[in-house]
């Protein structure tokens, strides 16, 4: 099965989408804003075991432009930044190194039937390191040679039946295309054999469930399909079924049957058979709406001679309209499987704890949701441009997006991975103080090479608004990455201090100081960087 779109298909798709958008965009509001961010860097860097620092200078200019369109049936945002970097150091004072990077991001939603059917299109181009560990160090000034161009584009179709009476239906289909000039499997972009990453991902989810008129009977049946196509390795394909059927036997209590089936196709894994089936019986207690606890006794079948019995738990519990808990305990081919999601929302304070396990590819993860607690201006990753909504069901306005500004990158690789990831997010905003704390644990097990890598990180952002024109910020990033299949770790500490002064309505002065240090058992990975940045930002709208 080929998922690749040739040039002709891309043209036809573009014409179709342009026509669709034109039908909606004849009336609406268009906002355009932009600016130029100019920064001068003075920094010293020591690599390896060298005790002496090398002095460096850099000038970075970032002109940017953002367009936001909104109408009754269409919202669209697009942002583009062109970065021009002029680098110079003491070891080659007579040689300038000029680099240029063009990055963009777009997001749009076409509402075909309100609350029933819509299409979303989004994507981006940016520069990042192929390695997760290196992405915490490399930027346009420090180790720019490690950066590779990465693109991802995806389209999603959504359909759901709002407030169904008898049977509810949810359906989602997604197509994503991702590519980069480099991967961790071949991280030398100057090597003629380097092929980079080029993958396509097709996924769909369909769900049937009982409507509001169902009495003493409930069902929830879902099927998800995922197909990832990559240039060098064989395709990865998965098909997952889940079913829950309950019959009421007493007030608020039902006898429940559960079952699941997981199928994985692709003869490229060290383990030949990843398929598994499980089924069980139990009881579901639901005292109120949005509150239930399901406990089942189950049997997992991995092959004819390998069966395991286990106790399963599935609960969704809304303590209040501001506090929710979801927990699931089961078994998969890799052993015990857990999923946990807790959120607590107050006017000034928000928290969330999440844990999830999934088998996927980099292409499948590249368009995954990375929502955080803060709403930010479209295309911005600066903490100062984000805010924490006070309501429990905040609806994004055009030009806004939920993002996690502390998201940890994933290695660019064609290998299939089993990811186990958990995070704790805390956010506080009141009056002149804004604080964000994120701790995260992630372990990726690569199924083709039978290797693994784990990362633990903690990121703190603090912003104090001294006046309507002046603010200061503090950031601290601590990350510890375990090297592939080894007990050795690399540790990165990144401390930053920012001062921002709005000179006029259009001009701002920005002063930044940063200290970065990476320790590792690998001598070539050792690096210490100290820098001071002086910037002038011009904005218009």
Coordinates of C-alpha atoms in Angstrom, one line a residue:
X1 CA 0.0 0.0 0.0
X2 CA 1.5 3.3 -1.1
X3 CA 0.8 6.5 0.9
X4 CA 3.0 8.8 -1.2
X5 CA 1.5 11.7 -3.0
X6 CA 3.1 12.5 -6.3
X7 CA 3.4 16.1 -7.7
X8 CA 0.2 15.7 -9.7
X9 CA -1.8 14.6 -6.7
X10 CA -0.4 17.4 -4.6
X11 CA -1.5 19.9 -7.3
X12 CA -4.9 18.5 -7.4
X13 CA -5.2 18.4 -3.7
X14 CA -4.1 22.0 -3.5
X15 CA -6.6 23.1 -6.1
X16 CA -9.4 21.2 -4.2
X17 CA -8.5 22.8 -0.9
X18 CA -8.2 26.2 -2.5
X19 CA -11.6 25.9 -4.0
X20 CA -13.1 24.7 -0.7
X21 CA -11.5 27.5 1.2
X22 CA -12.6 30.1 -1.4
X23 CA -16.2 29.0 -0.9
X24 CA -16.0 29.9 2.8
X25 CA -13.6 32.9 2.7
X26 CA -15.6 35.4 0.7
X27 CA -16.5 37.2 3.9
X28 CA -14.6 37.4 7.1
X29 CA -11.9 39.2 9.1
X30 CA -8.2 39.3 8.1
X31 CA -5.5 40.4 10.5
X32 CA -1.9 40.8 9.6
X33 CA 0.9 41.4 12.0
X34 CA 4.7 41.2 11.8
X35 CA 8.0 42.4 13.1
X36 CA 11.7 42.2 13.1
X37 CA 13.7 40.8 16.0
X38 CA 17.4 41.7 16.0
X39 CA 19.8 40.2 18.6
X40 CA 23.5 40.5 19.1
X41 CA 25.2 37.6 20.9
X42 CA 28.4 37.6 22.9
X43 CA 29.2 34.1 24.1
X44 CA 32.0 31.8 25.2
X45 CA 32.1 28.1 24.5
X46 CA 34.3 25.2 25.8
X47 CA 34.0 21.8 24.1
X48 CA 35.3 18.4 25.3
X49 CA 38.0 18.5 28.0
X50 CA 39.2 21.9 26.9
X51 CA 39.6 24.3 29.9
X52 CA 39.8 27.4 27.9
X53 CA 36.8 29.1 26.5
X54 CA 36.6 30.3 22.9
X55 CA 35.0 33.8 22.5
X56 CA 32.3 34.1 19.8
X57 CA 30.1 36.8 18.4
X58 CA 26.8 36.5 16.4
X59 CA 24.2 38.8 14.9
X60 CA 20.8 37.3 14.4
X61 CA 17.9 39.0 12.5
X62 CA 14.4 37.5 12.4
X63 CA 11.8 39.2 10.3
X64 CA 8.4 37.6 10.7
X65 CA 4.9 37.8 9.4
X66 CA 1.6 36.3 10.6
X67 CA -1.8 36.3 9.0
X68 CA -5.0 35.3 10.8
X69 CA -8.3 34.9 9.0
X70 CA -11.7 34.1 10.6
X71 CA -15.2 33.7 9.2
X72 CA -18.3 31.7 10.1
X73 CA -17.1 28.5 8.5
X74 CA -13.3 29.0 8.3
X75 CA -10.4 29.9 10.6
X76 CA -6.9 30.0 9.3
X77 CA -3.5 31.1 10.7
X78 CA -0.1 31.2 9.0
X79 CA 3.2 32.4 10.4
X80 CA 6.6 32.7 8.7
X81 CA 10.0 33.6 10.1
X82 CA 13.2 34.1 8.1
X83 CA 16.3 33.8 10.4
X84 CA 19.6 35.3 9.2
X85 CA 22.6 34.5 11.4
X86 CA 26.0 36.0 11.0
X87 CA 28.6 34.0 13.2
X88 CA 32.2 34.8 14.0
X89 CA 34.7 33.4 16.5
X90 CA 38.3 34.1 17.7
X91 CA 39.7 31.1 15.9
X92 CA 38.6 32.3 12.6
X93 CA 38.2 36.1 13.0
X94 CA 38.7 36.7 9.4
X95 CA 36.0 34.3 8.2
X96 CA 32.3 35.0 8.6
X97 CA 29.8 32.2 8.7
X98 CA 26.4 33.3 7.4
X99 CA 23.4 31.0 7.8
X100 CA 19.8 31.4 6.8
X101 CA 16.7 29.5 7.9
X102 CA 13.2 29.9 6.8
X103 CA 10.5 28.5 9.1
X104 CA 6.7 28.5 8.8
X105 CA 3.7 27.2 10.5
X106 CA 0.0 27.0 9.4
X107 CA -3.3 25.9 10.9
X108 CA -6.8 26.0 9.5
X109 CA -10.2 24.5 10.2
X110 CA -13.1 24.3 7.8
X111 CA -16.5 23.7 9.4
X112 CA -18.7 21.7 7.0
X113 CA -21.5 21.1 9.4
X114 CA -21.4 22.9 12.8
X115 CA -20.7 20.5 15.7
X116 CA -20.8 17.5 13.3
X117 CA -18.2 17.6 10.5
X118 CA -15.0 19.6 9.9
X119 CA -11.6 19.4 8.2
X120 CA -8.4 20.6 9.7
X121 CA -5.1 21.3 7.9
X122 CA -1.9 22.1 9.6
X123 CA 1.8 21.8 9.3
X124 CA 5.2 23.4 9.8
X125 CA 8.8 23.7 8.6
X126 CA 11.5 24.2 11.2
X127 CA 15.1 23.4 12.0
X128 CA 16.0 21.0 14.8
X129 CA 18.6 18.5 15.7
X130 CA 17.9 14.9 14.6
X131 CA 18.9 13.6 18.1
X132 CA 16.6 14.2 21.1
X133 CA 19.6 14.8 23.4
X134 CA 21.3 17.2 20.9
X135 CA 18.1 19.1 20.4
X136 CA 18.5 20.4 24.0
X137 CA 21.8 22.0 23.1
X138 CA 21.9 22.9 19.4
X139 CA 20.5 26.2 18.1
X140 CA 21.3 28.7 15.4
X141 CA 24.2 30.0 17.3
X142 CA 25.6 27.0 19.2
X143 CA 26.3 23.9 17.0
X144 CA 24.2 25.0 14.0
X145 CA 25.7 22.3 12.0
X146 CA 23.6 19.8 14.0
X147 CA 20.4 21.3 12.8
X148 CA 18.4 19.7 10.0
X149 CA 15.3 20.9 8.1
X150 CA 12.1 19.1 9.2
X151 CA 8.7 19.4 7.6
X152 CA 5.3 17.9 8.5
X153 CA 1.9 18.4 6.9
X154 CA -1.3 16.7 7.9
X155 CA -5.0 16.8 7.1
X156 CA -7.7 15.5 9.4
X157 CA -11.4 14.8 8.8
X158 CA -13.7 14.7 11.9
X159 CA -17.3 13.5 12.1
X160 CA -19.5 13.0 15.2
X161 CA -23.1 12.7 16.1
X162 CA -23.8 15.3 18.8
X163 CA -26.0 14.2 21.7
X164 CA -27.2 11.0 20.0
X165 CA -30.6 9.4 21.0
X166 CA -29.9 5.8 20.2
X167 CA -26.5 5.2 18.6
X168 CA -23.5 7.6 18.6
X169 CA -20.8 7.6 16.0
X170 CA -17.4 9.3 16.1
X171 CA -15.0 9.0 13.1
X172 CA -11.6 10.6 12.5
X173 CA -9.2 10.1 9.6
X174 CA -5.8 11.6 9.3
X175 CA -3.1 11.7 6.7
X176 CA 0.4 13.1 7.6
X177 CA 3.5 13.5 5.5
X178 CA 6.9 14.2 7.2
X179 CA 10.4 14.5 6.0
X180 CA 13.8 15.7 7.1
X181 CA 17.3 16.0 5.7
X182 CA 18.8 13.9 8.5
X183 CA 18.0 11.1 11.0
X184 CA 19.8 9.7 14.0
X185 CA 20.4 6.6 12.0
X186 CA 22.5 8.6 9.5
X187 CA 23.4 11.9 11.1
X188 CA 25.9 13.2 8.7
X189 CA 24.2 15.5 6.2
X190 CA 27.4 15.9 4.2
X191 CA 27.6 12.1 3.6
X192 CA 26.5 11.2 0.1
X193 CA 24.7 8.1 1.4
X194 CA 22.6 10.2 3.8
X195 CA 18.9 9.8 2.8
X196 CA 17.2 11.6 5.6
X197 CA 13.6 10.8 6.7
X198 CA 10.7 10.6 4.3
X199 CA 7.6 9.0 5.7
X200 CA 3.8 9.1 5.4
X201 CA 1.2 8.1 8.0
X202 CA -2.5 7.2 7.5
X203 CA -4.6 6.6 10.6
X204 CA -8.3 6.4 11.4
X205 CA -10.5 5.8 14.4
X206 CA -14.2 4.9 14.5
X207 CA -16.3 4.6 17.6
X208 CA -19.9 3.4 18.2
X209 CA -21.6 4.0 21.6
X210 CA -25.1 4.0 23.1
X211 CA -27.2 7.1 23.0
X212 CA -29.0 8.9 25.8
X213 CA -32.2 6.8 25.4
X214 CA -30.5 3.5 26.2
X215 CA -31.9 1.9 29.3
X216 CA -30.1 -0.8 31.3
X217 CA -27.8 -1.5 28.4
X218 CA -24.6 0.1 27.3
X219 CA -21.9 -0.5 24.6
X220 CA -18.7 1.2 23.5
X221 CA -17.0 -0.3 20.5
X222 CA -14.0 1.3 18.8
X223 CA -11.5 0.4 16.0
X224 CA -8.2 2.2 15.2
X225 CA -6.0 1.7 12.2
X226 CA -2.5 3.0 11.6
X227 CA -0.2 2.6 8.6
X228 CA 3.2 4.2 8.4
X229 CA 5.2 4.1 5.2
X230 CA 8.9 4.9 5.2
X231 CA 11.6 5.1 2.6
X232 CA 14.1 2.5 3.9
X233 CA 12.4 0.2 6.3
X234 CA 9.3 -1.9 5.7
X235 CA 5.9 -0.4 6.4
X236 CA 4.4 -0.5 9.9
X237 CA 0.7 -1.3 10.3
X238 CA -1.5 -1.7 13.3
X239 CA -5.1 -2.6 13.9
X240 CA -6.6 -2.3 17.4
X241 CA -10.2 -3.2 18.5
X242 CA -11.8 -2.4 21.9
X243 CA -15.3 -3.3 23.0
X244 CA -17.2 -2.9 26.2
X245 CA -20.8 -4.2 26.5
X246 CA -22.8 -3.9 29.8
X247 CA -26.3 -5.0 31.0
X248 CA -27.9 -3.5 34.1
X249 CA -28.4 -5.9 37.0
X250 CA -29.1 -3.4 39.7
X251 CA -29.4 0.4 40.1
X252 CA -26.1 2.0 39.1
X253 CA -24.5 -1.5 38.6
X254 CA -24.1 -3.5 35.4
X255 CA -22.6 -6.8 34.4
X256 CA -19.9 -6.1 31.7
X257 CA -18.1 -7.9 29.0
X258 CA -14.8 -6.5 27.7
X259 CA -12.5 -7.5 24.8
X260 CA -9.6 -6.2 22.8
X261 CA -7.5 -7.3 19.8
X262 CA -4.2 -5.8 18.8
X263 CA -2.6 -6.8 15.4
X264 CA 0.8 -5.5 14.2
X265 CA 2.0 -6.2 10.7
X266 CA 5.6 -5.9 9.4
X267 CA 8.4 -8.5 9.4
X268 CA 11.0 -6.1 10.7
X269 CA 10.8 -6.6 14.4
X270 CA 13.2 -8.7 16.5
X271 CA 10.1 -10.2 18.2
X272 CA 8.2 -12.0 15.4
X273 CA 4.7 -11.9 17.0
X274 CA 3.4 -8.8 18.7
X275 CA -0.3 -9.7 18.3
X276 CA -2.4 -10.2 21.4
X277 CA -6.1 -10.7 22.3
X278 CA -7.8 -10.3 25.7
X279 CA -11.3 -10.7 27.0
X280 CA -12.9 -10.7 30.4
X281 CA -16.0 -10.1 32.5
X282 CA -16.7 -7.9 35.4
X283 CA -18.9 -5.2 37.0
X284 CA -19.3 -1.5 36.3
X285 CA -20.4 0.9 39.0
X286 CA -21.7 4.2 37.8
X287 CA -23.3 6.2 40.6
X288 CA -23.6 9.5 38.6
X289 CA -23.0 10.8 35.2
X290 CA -19.3 11.0 34.3
X291 CA -18.4 8.8 37.2
X292 CA -17.8 5.0 36.8
X293 CA -15.4 2.3 38.0
X294 CA -15.1 -0.9 35.9
X295 CA -13.3 -3.9 37.4
X296 CA -12.8 -7.1 35.2
X297 CA -11.2 -10.5 35.3
X298 CA -9.4 -11.0 32.0
X299 CA -7.3 -13.4 30.0
X300 CA -4.5 -12.3 27.6
X301 CA -3.7 -14.6 24.7
X302 CA -0.4 -14.0 22.8
X303 CA -0.3 -17.3 21.1
X304 CA -1.7 -20.8 21.5
X305 CA 0.6 -21.7 24.3
X306 CA 0.9 -18.3 26.1
X307 CA -2.0 -17.1 28.2
X308 CA -2.0 -14.8 31.2
X309 CA -4.8 -13.9 33.6
X310 CA -5.1 -10.4 35.1
X311 CA -7.3 -8.0 36.9
X312 CA -8.3 -5.0 34.7
X313 CA -9.4 -1.6 35.9
X314 CA -11.0 1.2 33.9
X315 CA -12.3 4.3 35.6
X316 CA -13.4 7.8 34.6
X317 CA -14.3 10.0 37.5
X318 CA -15.2 13.7 37.5
X319 CA -14.9 14.8 41.1
X320 CA -16.2 18.3 40.1
X321 CA -16.5 20.2 36.9
X322 CA -12.9 21.3 37.4
X323 CA -11.3 18.0 38.5
X324 CA -11.2 14.8 36.3
X325 CA -9.5 11.4 36.7
X326 CA -9.1 8.7 34.1
X327 CA -7.2 5.4 34.8
X328 CA -6.8 2.2 32.9
X329 CA -4.9 -0.9 33.8
X330 CA -4.5 -3.8 31.4
X331 CA -1.9 -6.1 29.7
X332 CA -0.3 -5.9 26.3
X333 CA 2.4 -7.9 24.5
X334 CA 5.1 -6.0 26.5
X335 CA 3.5 -6.7 29.9
X336 CA 1.4 -4.5 32.2
X337 CA -0.1 -1.5 30.4
X338 CA -1.1 1.7 32.1
X339 CA -2.9 4.9 31.1
X340 CA -3.5 7.8 33.5
X341 CA -4.8 11.3 33.1
X342 CA -5.6 13.7 35.9
X343 CA -6.5 17.4 35.5
X344 CA -7.4 20.1 38.1
X345 CA -8.4 23.6 37.0
X346 CA -8.8 26.6 39.2
X347 CA -9.1 30.2 38.2
X348 CA -5.4 30.9 38.8
X349 CA -3.9 27.5 39.2
X350 CA -3.9 24.4 36.9
X351 CA -2.3 21.0 37.1
X352 CA -2.2 17.8 35.1
X353 CA -0.6 14.4 35.5
X354 CA -0.5 12.1 32.4
X355 CA 1.0 8.8 31.6
X356 CA 0.5 6.8 28.4
X357 CA 2.0 3.9 26.5
X358 CA 1.8 3.4 22.7
X359 CA 3.4 1.6 19.8
X360 CA 4.0 4.1 17.0
X361 CA 6.5 5.6 14.5
X362 CA 8.2 9.0 14.3
X363 CA 5.8 9.9 11.5
X364 CA 2.8 8.9 13.6
X365 CA 4.1 11.0 16.6
X366 CA 5.0 14.1 14.5
X367 CA 1.5 15.3 14.4
X368 CA 0.4 14.2 17.9
X369 CA -1.1 16.7 20.2
X370 CA 1.3 18.3 22.6
X371 CA -1.1 20.5 24.5
X372 CA 0.0 22.3 27.6
X373 CA -1.7 24.4 30.2
X374 CA -1.1 27.8 28.5
X375 CA -2.6 29.4 25.5
X376 CA 0.0 31.1 23.3
X377 CA -0.1 33.4 20.3
X378 CA 0.0 31.4 17.1
X379 CA 3.6 30.6 16.1
X380 CA 5.1 31.9 19.4
X381 CA 7.1 29.8 21.8
X382 CA 8.0 32.6 24.3
X383 CA 6.5 32.2 27.7
X384 CA 5.8 36.0 27.9
X385 CA 3.3 35.6 25.0
X386 CA 1.3 32.9 26.7
X387 CA -1.5 33.1 29.3
X388 CA -3.5 30.6 31.4
X389 CA -7.2 30.7 30.7
X390 CA -9.4 31.1 33.8
X391 CA -12.4 29.1 32.6
X392 CA -12.7 25.4 32.5
X393 CA -13.9 25.1 28.9
X394 CA -11.9 27.9 27.2
X395 CA -12.6 28.1 23.4
X396 CA -9.5 29.1 21.4
X397 CA -9.9 32.3 19.4
X398 CA -8.4 32.7 15.9
X399 CA -4.6 33.2 16.2
X400 CA -4.4 31.2 19.5
X401 CA -3.2 27.7 20.2
X402 CA -2.7 25.3 23.1
X403 CA 1.0 24.4 23.1
X404 CA 3.4 22.9 25.5
X405 CA 6.4 25.2 25.2
X406 CA 8.5 22.7 27.1
X407 CA 7.8 19.8 24.7
X408 CA 10.7 17.3 24.5
X409 CA 11.7 16.3 20.9
X410 CA 11.7 12.7 19.7
X411 CA 14.6 11.2 17.7
X412 CA 14.1 11.4 14.0
X413 CA 14.3 7.7 13.0
X414 CA 12.5 5.2 10.9
X415 CA 12.4 2.6 13.6
X416 CA 9.1 1.7 15.3
X417 CA 9.1 2.5 19.0
X418 CA 7.3 1.5 22.2
X419 CA 6.9 4.8 24.1
X420 CA 6.2 5.0 27.8
X421 CA 5.9 8.7 28.8
X422 CA 4.6 10.5 31.8
X423 CA 4.5 14.2 32.8
X424 CA 3.5 16.5 35.6
X425 CA 2.4 20.0 34.6
X426 CA 1.8 22.9 37.0
X427 CA 0.7 26.4 35.9
X428 CA 0.0 29.5 37.9
X429 CA -1.0 33.0 36.8
X430 CA -2.3 35.8 39.0
X431 CA -1.8 39.6 38.8
X432 CA 1.9 40.1 37.9
X433 CA 3.2 36.6 38.4
X434 CA 3.2 33.7 35.9
X435 CA 4.8 30.3 36.6
X436 CA 5.1 27.0 34.7
X437 CA 6.7 23.8 36.0
X438 CA 6.9 20.7 33.8
X439 CA 8.6 17.4 34.8
X440 CA 8.6 14.6 32.3
X441 CA 9.8 11.0 32.0
X442 CA 10.1 9.2 28.7
X443 CA 11.4 5.8 27.7
X444 CA 11.5 4.8 24.0
X445 CA 12.2 1.1 23.2
X446 CA 13.0 0.6 19.5
X447 CA 11.6 -2.6 18.2
X448 CA 13.9 -3.2 15.2
X449 CA 17.2 -2.8 17.0
X450 CA 16.0 -3.9 20.4
X451 CA 17.5 -0.8 21.9
X452 CA 16.1 1.8 24.3
X453 CA 16.7 5.4 25.5
X454 CA 15.2 7.2 28.5
X455 CA 15.0 10.9 29.4
X456 CA 14.1 12.7 32.6
X457 CA 13.6 16.4 32.5
X458 CA 12.3 19.3 34.7
X459 CA 11.6 22.8 33.2
X460 CA 10.7 25.9 35.2
X461 CA 9.6 29.2 33.7
X462 CA 8.9 32.3 35.9
X463 CA 7.8 35.7 34.7
X464 CA 7.3 38.8 36.9
X465 CA 5.6 41.9 35.4
X466 CA 7.1 44.9 37.1
X467 CA 4.9 47.4 35.1
X468 CA 2.9 47.5 31.9
X469 CA 6.1 48.1 30.1
X470 CA 8.7 46.1 32.1
X471 CA 9.1 42.4 32.9
X472 CA 11.8 40.0 34.0
X473 CA 11.9 36.2 33.5
X474 CA 13.8 33.2 34.8
X475 CA 14.0 29.8 33.2
X476 CA 15.7 26.6 34.4
X477 CA 16.0 23.4 32.4
X478 CA 17.5 20.2 33.8
X479 CA 17.6 17.1 31.6
X480 CA 19.1 13.6 32.1
X481 CA 19.3 11.3 29.1
X482 CA 20.4 7.7 29.3
X483 CA 22.5 6.6 26.4
X484 CA 21.3 3.8 24.2
X485 CA 21.4 0.5 26.1
X486 CA 24.0 1.8 28.5
X487 CA 24.1 2.8 32.2
X488 CA 25.8 6.1 31.2
X489 CA 23.9 9.4 31.3
X490 CA 24.4 12.9 29.9
X491 CA 23.1 15.7 32.0
X492 CA 22.2 19.2 30.7
X493 CA 21.6 22.3 32.8
X494 CA 20.3 25.4 31.1
X495 CA 19.7 28.6 33.2
X496 CA 18.4 31.8 31.6
X497 CA 17.5 35.3 32.8
X498 CA 15.5 37.8 30.7
X499 CA 14.8 41.5 31.0
X500 CA 12.1 43.0 28.7
X501 CA 11.4 46.7 28.4
X502 CA 8.7 48.1 26.1
X503 CA 10.2 51.4 24.8
X504 CA 7.2 52.4 22.6
X505 CA 4.1 50.7 21.3
X506 CA 6.2 49.2 18.6
X507 CA 9.7 48.8 20.0
X508 CA 11.0 46.6 22.8
X509 CA 14.4 46.1 24.4
X510 CA 15.4 42.6 25.4
X511 CA 18.4 41.6 27.4
X512 CA 19.2 37.9 28.1
X513 CA 21.9 36.0 30.0
X514 CA 22.2 32.2 29.7
X515 CA 24.4 29.5 31.1
X516 CA 24.4 26.0 29.5
X517 CA 26.4 22.9 30.6
X518 CA 26.4 19.3 29.5
X519 CA 28.3 16.6 31.3
X520 CA 28.6 13.1 29.8
X521 CA 30.7 10.0 29.8
X522 CA 31.4 10.6 26.1
X523 CA 34.2 13.2 26.0
X524 CA 33.0 14.7 22.7
X525 CA 29.6 15.5 24.1
X526 CA 31.0 17.8 26.9
X527 CA 30.1 21.4 26.3
X528 CA 29.8 24.6 28.4
X529 CA 28.3 27.8 26.9
X530 CA 27.9 31.2 28.4
X531 CA 26.2 34.0 26.5
X532 CA 24.7 37.5 26.8
X533 CA 22.2 38.7 24.3
X534 CA 21.1 42.3 23.6
X535 CA 18.0 42.6 21.3
X536 CA 15.7 45.1 19.8
X537 CA 12.3 44.0 18.7
X538 CA 9.9 45.9 16.3
X539 CA 6.3 44.8 16.0
X540 CA 3.4 46.1 13.9
X541 CA -0.2 45.1 13.3

